[in-house]
């Protein structure tokens, strides 16, 4: 015990040796929401022997586990505050949590510095009674310290407590505090020794929404095709006084103060460029939400499916797309993504557990994450989605107990080979290529294990018939040529040309007829009954040819004057009629082919 | 001229003279327009022909039409998704979705062995053995394949879009079947019809994730393969048919329709002296392989050899064997008299046996009419289902529109030019019409055959009236009566030979048709089809595209209000009750509670246990303290009811209440009497004149708890029920054993918490004696049940 005391004394002495004194302390406890926001403006004076580089902040051991945020800044003459670097330390023999604050410049002996310390505690307002009915109002108890918990003695201090409502059940009355509407003022207390504590207890009405995000998973998926998809999966719980007894919708709808502590809706502020916002849960879209696009933000009025009473919870997913040019910076193969690590969900938010998943494009390497405050990194994962082959790297980070002050930017650096951008389109092209190629191969090649002779014969016959048709048509064309020749002969009376025309006709006709006969033989060989028809055509054609020759002779005789014109015309007519008939029959047969 | 006669080499198998023509003409016309220089060599193979060949054009055209039919069918089913969201509809789909989810997360074997302890508390349900797994497996497989390709689609989206995708497949299989029955152009028309006909859309809109969505495809495809196998007599097609049948068995209980229709077809063919070796091969293979395959489904098990609705198939199988044997003997034996005697005797005996079997089958189960009449009188739970009601005439027109008028014409065409497969379609049509008349639900089986036959009718008419005169001189087709034997040999290749036979008939048809008549008839037909399309879209959009989980109301200015009360309440249950809380509700909401709220239910839409449902009905219709006893014995934590009085929703529990009373009365006639719930005048009313039993029963109290204070608008008194248009009779409702736990925004869903009993000195836990337990299980009545449970 003695030793312990010695130690204690030593430490105490050490701080005395620092010679720092809190000249003037103005504390403000903002208890109007479900958070306890404690800020203190401290005028630190160096009454010691030497200049000091740093000083120490202390937190009570009751409150310290609930600390979500602590920040210190030097209150300058100008508007802007210079925030100071904090480092957690410990002081032997003293309970509580301590932070060493590094001063921007050494504080010389006798000098003073005005420092502003801001702390936010979560879950320190306890509903009392812990269970209320729908008609009752929510009362909470805050337990704290009247004094600033500090390793340095304090000359003078005031504490100002801001409450949520005028209704206060009870509060500790140290030093006869004054109460004015929602504000209780304690102090001033003079010459408070270091590490002094005096229990402050305030029991008051607080109907502000006691919403807590028990867990949030924020997934950020970066695509180099111009889009960043953000999705937040949120578990929400009302951590105020638990609803006891029935929930009456009638009262809730008809009486304004029924269920006053319940949460009907809240506003989530999304980035201004957010698009395609969705708000849903496991069983579908939650239709009770409104989206408002403002100039500098997109505001979603998130209304859970049901009003949240004390102890009730809900779960939802909210997601949106962002254009990547606003967040993704690039220099050659180097990329940097600057985004909020956690974003706004509702005002004065409390996040018990945050998980951030950063999905980078496939092929991103040398990933390096810079966060504004320490965060626990989990092992990296791989994520597979559309057209992925070897997976996208996923950074996983978690952190507990976050408040609005943690809405800060993080930066992810990585390298990405731009050639890899071509991979996905090429994959699609390749897939289609394979598809088409397969179809082509399938259609062109015969995969049947047995031959189908009928089909082959049919195809052969079809092609032969086709040839026959062209030949027959050609042959019919010859007759027309011949007619022309005869007509010309009738005018020119040049028997030479007629003879030559006749000769060519004879020759060509013979050739064609031979061809057709050959084809007919082939048809016969294939066993098609079309051969008979072709034969018939041949027969008819022979008659036609005879007629043509006849008309030719007739014309010769006419030219030679052997027949009269009238007789020639009549015989020509009959011949033409016969021919017409024959050709029609041939056509009919051809049609049948 | 040249062009047109090239077309006389059809690639078409099918026969009858007219349809081919129309087909060719349209194709040739199209060709004239598109490619006048088209010549080139003719190829019979439709696939390998390029675009320069008519066959190529034809296959491209068919492909395009089928693709568009698929697209149209798919997109016209998306009304609900576009208006609301991608969500599972109604009741049964929620169960299917839930089990598919289970399948996709836990794997196939886990699914088969799944014992669902969240249903039918305290009995539970062996899901794997009591469902047709085809739907879940299909969706799960698609999901698995997509995920294998890294297409990260949620299983819900697969489920939502499964039915629309399958409607495209149905269109294609209908096309194939109609092509086998008639010709390609009729097939294309049939595909277009089935793609948009409301009778089928009613069961296959996006989100209606139900067995029928895939089963109609399986049905049509099985029939197609059956027709194909009867035509070819090839084991290959028959095995395909068996596999398709297996899929159908795994997908829907309606497979019984197939296993009765196919034997009936065979039987009728035998009667018509149309026995052939092809038929023998097809049916023998189908029966054996199909039987073995169908028994692989756990839910079906040994039913195919045990129950009477499968006996017709067995009887026909035996008959066919006997018939074939006789045919064999006929070839061998020469003793004519003996043989005839033998033949007569055996066939008579077989026929008698078969007829008895058929009779038994159709009276006992197949004959759903008798069944439903029986059910209506004796089993109120079956009668209470709205889709088991007999079909009204209006709904025929509503679901099928013009097709219902034209399909008899198609049937007539088929019967006029009858052949093996047309016998089949005629039987299909007749039996489907009969069943559809019995039950609204079975309209679904009628729809495909109506589409096919109407397509045949339309196609015949079109090709008579739309055809070009000059082309008509081309020798038309063959006689369908003799195509049967042609099929055996080279099928279609000998067309030219046939052509010659009928040249003399070629100018016989519609000689006297003037162009005016033609155009008038064509216009009329086109108008009918147009009206049909309009009607289909209208019906789909207005009648069949409501998810029924989400309601929408429209304001005066046309803006829409979404009433999301169901999900609000279910989600409240999901989030804010104990994970093992037991929710009592009427069975309609069982699946939804299990699916959306993920809580244990007492009864659900799988109404297998009538007495359990009756117990719930009894609790709802008893007074509060009696109901409390029942609820205590059933470990109920929450009671969920649907109340539409605030917004005027007519499908609420008070309107269903009489069914609860009836079902409860069926099991507990001493405690519940339907007549108690009526006024002396025999009216069911909720106002002051209503019967006191009604005004004090649990359902009434829960529905109207605190409603008496509520004044909806200034014209009506407080406590005015908008659904029943009455001021409620009992405004001072106090609940003793229940308390309001949650009521949704528009009071549509009200959930009550069953209060635990007052604290008492805890007893030492004693082991229950075996004797008492036996008594407990042997008792049926709920009232006894809780006395024994000490």
Short mmCIF file of N, CA and C in Angstrom, two decimals, chain B residues 16-80:
data_model
loop_
_atom_site.label_atom_id
_atom_site.label_comp_id
_atom_site.label_asym_id
_atom_site.label_seq_id
_atom_site.Cartn_x
_atom_site.Cartn_y
_atom_site.Cartn_z
N UNK B 16 -52.02 -31.64 -95.50
CA UNK B 16 -53.26 -31.19 -96.07
C UNK B 16 -53.08 -30.04 -97.02
N UNK B 17 -53.89 -29.99 -97.93
CA UNK B 17 -53.56 -29.26 -99.13
C UNK B 17 -53.50 -27.77 -98.91
N UNK B 18 -54.42 -27.29 -98.19
CA UNK B 18 -54.48 -25.84 -98.14
C UNK B 18 -53.35 -25.17 -97.36
N UNK B 19 -53.07 -25.58 -96.18
CA UNK B 19 -52.13 -24.79 -95.41
C UNK B 19 -50.79 -24.61 -96.09
N UNK B 20 -50.34 -25.65 -96.73
CA UNK B 20 -49.06 -25.52 -97.40
C UNK B 20 -49.03 -24.34 -98.33
N UNK B 21 -50.15 -24.19 -98.99
CA UNK B 21 -50.24 -23.14 -99.98
C UNK B 21 -50.03 -21.79 -99.36
N UNK B 22 -50.80 -21.58 -98.35
CA UNK B 22 -50.73 -20.27 -97.74
C UNK B 22 -49.31 -19.98 -97.32
N UNK B 23 -48.76 -20.96 -96.74
CA UNK B 23 -47.40 -20.84 -96.27
C UNK B 23 -46.49 -20.42 -97.40
N UNK B 24 -46.61 -21.16 -98.49
CA UNK B 24 -45.68 -20.89 -99.57
C UNK B 24 -45.93 -19.55 -100.20
N UNK B 25 -47.17 -19.21 -100.21
CA UNK B 25 -47.44 -17.94 -100.85
C UNK B 25 -46.89 -16.79 -100.06
N UNK B 26 -47.13 -16.86 -98.79
CA UNK B 26 -46.60 -15.74 -98.00
C UNK B 26 -45.10 -15.68 -98.16
N UNK B 27 -44.52 -16.84 -98.10
CA UNK B 27 -43.07 -16.82 -98.20
C UNK B 27 -42.65 -16.31 -99.55
N UNK B 28 -43.31 -16.77 -100.60
CA UNK B 28 -42.86 -16.34 -101.90
C UNK B 28 -43.12 -14.86 -102.10
N UNK B 29 -44.21 -14.39 -101.54
CA UNK B 29 -44.48 -12.97 -101.67
C UNK B 29 -43.39 -12.15 -101.02
N UNK B 30 -43.07 -12.63 -99.87
CA UNK B 30 -42.05 -11.92 -99.12
C UNK B 30 -40.76 -11.95 -99.92
N UNK B 31 -40.55 -13.03 -100.55
CA UNK B 31 -39.35 -13.16 -101.31
C UNK B 31 -39.37 -12.23 -102.53
N UNK B 32 -40.51 -12.13 -103.12
CA UNK B 32 -40.61 -11.24 -104.27
C UNK B 32 -40.24 -9.85 -103.89
N UNK B 33 -40.71 -9.48 -102.77
CA UNK B 33 -40.45 -8.11 -102.35
C UNK B 33 -38.99 -7.92 -102.01
N UNK B 34 -38.53 -8.88 -101.27
CA UNK B 34 -37.23 -8.64 -100.68
C UNK B 34 -36.11 -8.93 -101.64
N UNK B 35 -36.28 -9.92 -102.45
CA UNK B 35 -35.16 -10.32 -103.26
C UNK B 35 -35.68 -10.86 -104.58
N UNK B 36 -36.00 -9.98 -105.49
CA UNK B 36 -36.65 -10.43 -106.73
C UNK B 36 -35.73 -11.29 -107.58
N UNK B 37 -34.46 -11.16 -107.42
CA UNK B 37 -33.57 -11.93 -108.26
C UNK B 37 -33.29 -13.30 -107.70
N UNK B 38 -33.97 -13.58 -106.63
CA UNK B 38 -33.63 -14.83 -105.98
C UNK B 38 -33.83 -15.98 -106.91
N UNK B 39 -32.86 -16.76 -107.04
CA UNK B 39 -32.99 -17.93 -107.87
C UNK B 39 -32.21 -19.01 -107.19
N UNK B 40 -31.19 -19.43 -107.84
CA UNK B 40 -30.28 -20.34 -107.19
C UNK B 40 -30.86 -21.72 -107.05
N UNK B 41 -30.10 -22.53 -106.52
CA UNK B 41 -30.53 -23.91 -106.43
C UNK B 41 -31.43 -24.11 -105.23
N UNK B 42 -32.23 -25.10 -105.37
CA UNK B 42 -33.20 -25.35 -104.31
C UNK B 42 -32.62 -26.35 -103.36
N UNK B 43 -32.85 -26.09 -102.14
CA UNK B 43 -32.40 -27.07 -101.18
C UNK B 43 -33.56 -27.38 -100.26
N UNK B 44 -33.72 -28.62 -100.02
CA UNK B 44 -34.84 -29.01 -99.17
C UNK B 44 -34.56 -28.72 -97.72
N UNK B 45 -33.34 -28.59 -97.39
CA UNK B 45 -33.01 -28.42 -95.98
C UNK B 45 -33.24 -26.98 -95.57
N UNK B 46 -34.14 -26.76 -94.68
CA UNK B 46 -34.49 -25.40 -94.29
C UNK B 46 -33.37 -24.68 -93.63
N UNK B 47 -32.52 -25.40 -92.96
CA UNK B 47 -31.52 -24.70 -92.17
C UNK B 47 -30.36 -24.22 -93.02
N UNK B 48 -29.97 -25.06 -93.94
CA UNK B 48 -28.72 -24.73 -94.62
C UNK B 48 -28.94 -23.75 -95.75
N UNK B 49 -30.16 -23.46 -96.09
CA UNK B 49 -30.39 -22.53 -97.17
C UNK B 49 -30.04 -21.12 -96.76
N UNK B 50 -29.37 -20.41 -97.60
CA UNK B 50 -29.05 -19.04 -97.28
C UNK B 50 -30.24 -18.16 -97.52
N UNK B 51 -30.02 -16.89 -97.45
CA UNK B 51 -31.13 -15.97 -97.64
C UNK B 51 -31.55 -15.87 -99.09
N UNK B 52 -30.71 -16.37 -99.96
CA UNK B 52 -31.09 -16.33 -101.37
C UNK B 52 -32.06 -17.43 -101.69
N UNK B 53 -32.31 -18.30 -100.73
CA UNK B 53 -33.20 -19.41 -101.00
C UNK B 53 -34.46 -19.26 -100.18
N UNK B 54 -35.55 -19.68 -100.76
CA UNK B 54 -36.83 -19.52 -100.06
C UNK B 54 -36.83 -20.23 -98.72
N UNK B 55 -36.19 -21.38 -98.66
CA UNK B 55 -36.18 -22.11 -97.40
C UNK B 55 -35.48 -21.28 -96.34
N UNK B 56 -34.43 -20.62 -96.76
CA UNK B 56 -33.72 -19.76 -95.82
C UNK B 56 -34.62 -18.67 -95.31
N UNK B 57 -35.33 -18.05 -96.23
CA UNK B 57 -36.26 -17.00 -95.84
C UNK B 57 -37.30 -17.53 -94.88
N UNK B 58 -37.75 -18.71 -95.22
CA UNK B 58 -38.82 -19.26 -94.40
C UNK B 58 -38.36 -19.53 -92.98
N UNK B 59 -37.17 -20.13 -92.88
CA UNK B 59 -36.73 -20.44 -91.53
C UNK B 59 -36.41 -19.14 -90.78
N UNK B 60 -35.90 -18.17 -91.50
CA UNK B 60 -35.63 -16.89 -90.85
C UNK B 60 -36.93 -16.26 -90.35
N UNK B 61 -37.92 -16.37 -91.22
CA UNK B 61 -39.22 -15.77 -90.86
C UNK B 61 -39.82 -16.48 -89.65
N UNK B 62 -39.78 -17.80 -89.67
CA UNK B 62 -40.33 -18.54 -88.53
C UNK B 62 -39.55 -18.20 -87.27
N UNK B 63 -38.25 -18.17 -87.43
CA UNK B 63 -37.41 -17.86 -86.27
C UNK B 63 -37.78 -16.48 -85.72
N UNK B 64 -37.91 -15.52 -86.64
CA UNK B 64 -38.24 -14.17 -86.19
C UNK B 64 -39.59 -14.13 -85.50
N UNK B 65 -40.56 -14.82 -86.11
CA UNK B 65 -41.90 -14.78 -85.52
C UNK B 65 -41.89 -15.41 -84.14
N UNK B 66 -41.21 -16.54 -84.03
CA UNK B 66 -41.17 -17.20 -82.72
C UNK B 66 -40.46 -16.33 -81.70
N UNK B 67 -39.39 -15.72 -82.16
CA UNK B 67 -38.63 -14.86 -81.25
C UNK B 67 -39.49 -13.68 -80.79
N UNK B 68 -40.22 -13.12 -81.75
CA UNK B 68 -41.08 -11.98 -81.39
C UNK B 68 -42.20 -12.43 -80.48
N UNK B 69 -42.71 -13.64 -80.74
CA UNK B 69 -43.78 -14.16 -79.87
C UNK B 69 -43.25 -14.31 -78.46
N UNK B 70 -42.06 -14.81 -78.37
CA UNK B 70 -41.43 -14.96 -77.06
C UNK B 70 -41.30 -13.60 -76.39
N UNK B 71 -40.81 -12.67 -77.17
CA UNK B 71 -40.57 -11.33 -76.63
C UNK B 71 -41.89 -10.69 -76.19
N UNK B 72 -42.91 -10.84 -77.06
CA UNK B 72 -44.21 -10.24 -76.72
C UNK B 72 -44.78 -10.90 -75.48
N UNK B 73 -44.70 -12.22 -75.45
CA UNK B 73 -45.21 -12.93 -74.29
C UNK B 73 -44.48 -12.53 -73.03
N UNK B 74 -43.17 -12.41 -73.15
CA UNK B 74 -42.37 -12.03 -71.99
C UNK B 74 -42.75 -10.63 -71.52
N UNK B 75 -42.80 -9.71 -72.47
CA UNK B 75 -42.99 -8.33 -72.02
C UNK B 75 -44.42 -8.07 -71.57
N UNK B 76 -45.39 -8.77 -72.14
CA UNK B 76 -46.75 -8.49 -71.67
C UNK B 76 -46.97 -9.06 -70.28
N UNK B 77 -46.04 -9.87 -69.81
CA UNK B 77 -46.17 -10.39 -68.45
C UNK B 77 -45.48 -9.50 -67.43
N UNK B 78 -44.94 -8.42 -67.89
CA UNK B 78 -44.15 -7.60 -66.96
C UNK B 78 -44.92 -6.43 -66.37
N UNK B 79 -46.20 -6.36 -66.62
CA UNK B 79 -46.97 -5.23 -66.09
C UNK B 79 -46.72 -5.03 -64.59
N UNK B 80 -46.80 -6.13 -63.88
CA UNK B 80 -46.69 -6.01 -62.42
C UNK B 80 -45.30 -5.53 -62.01
#
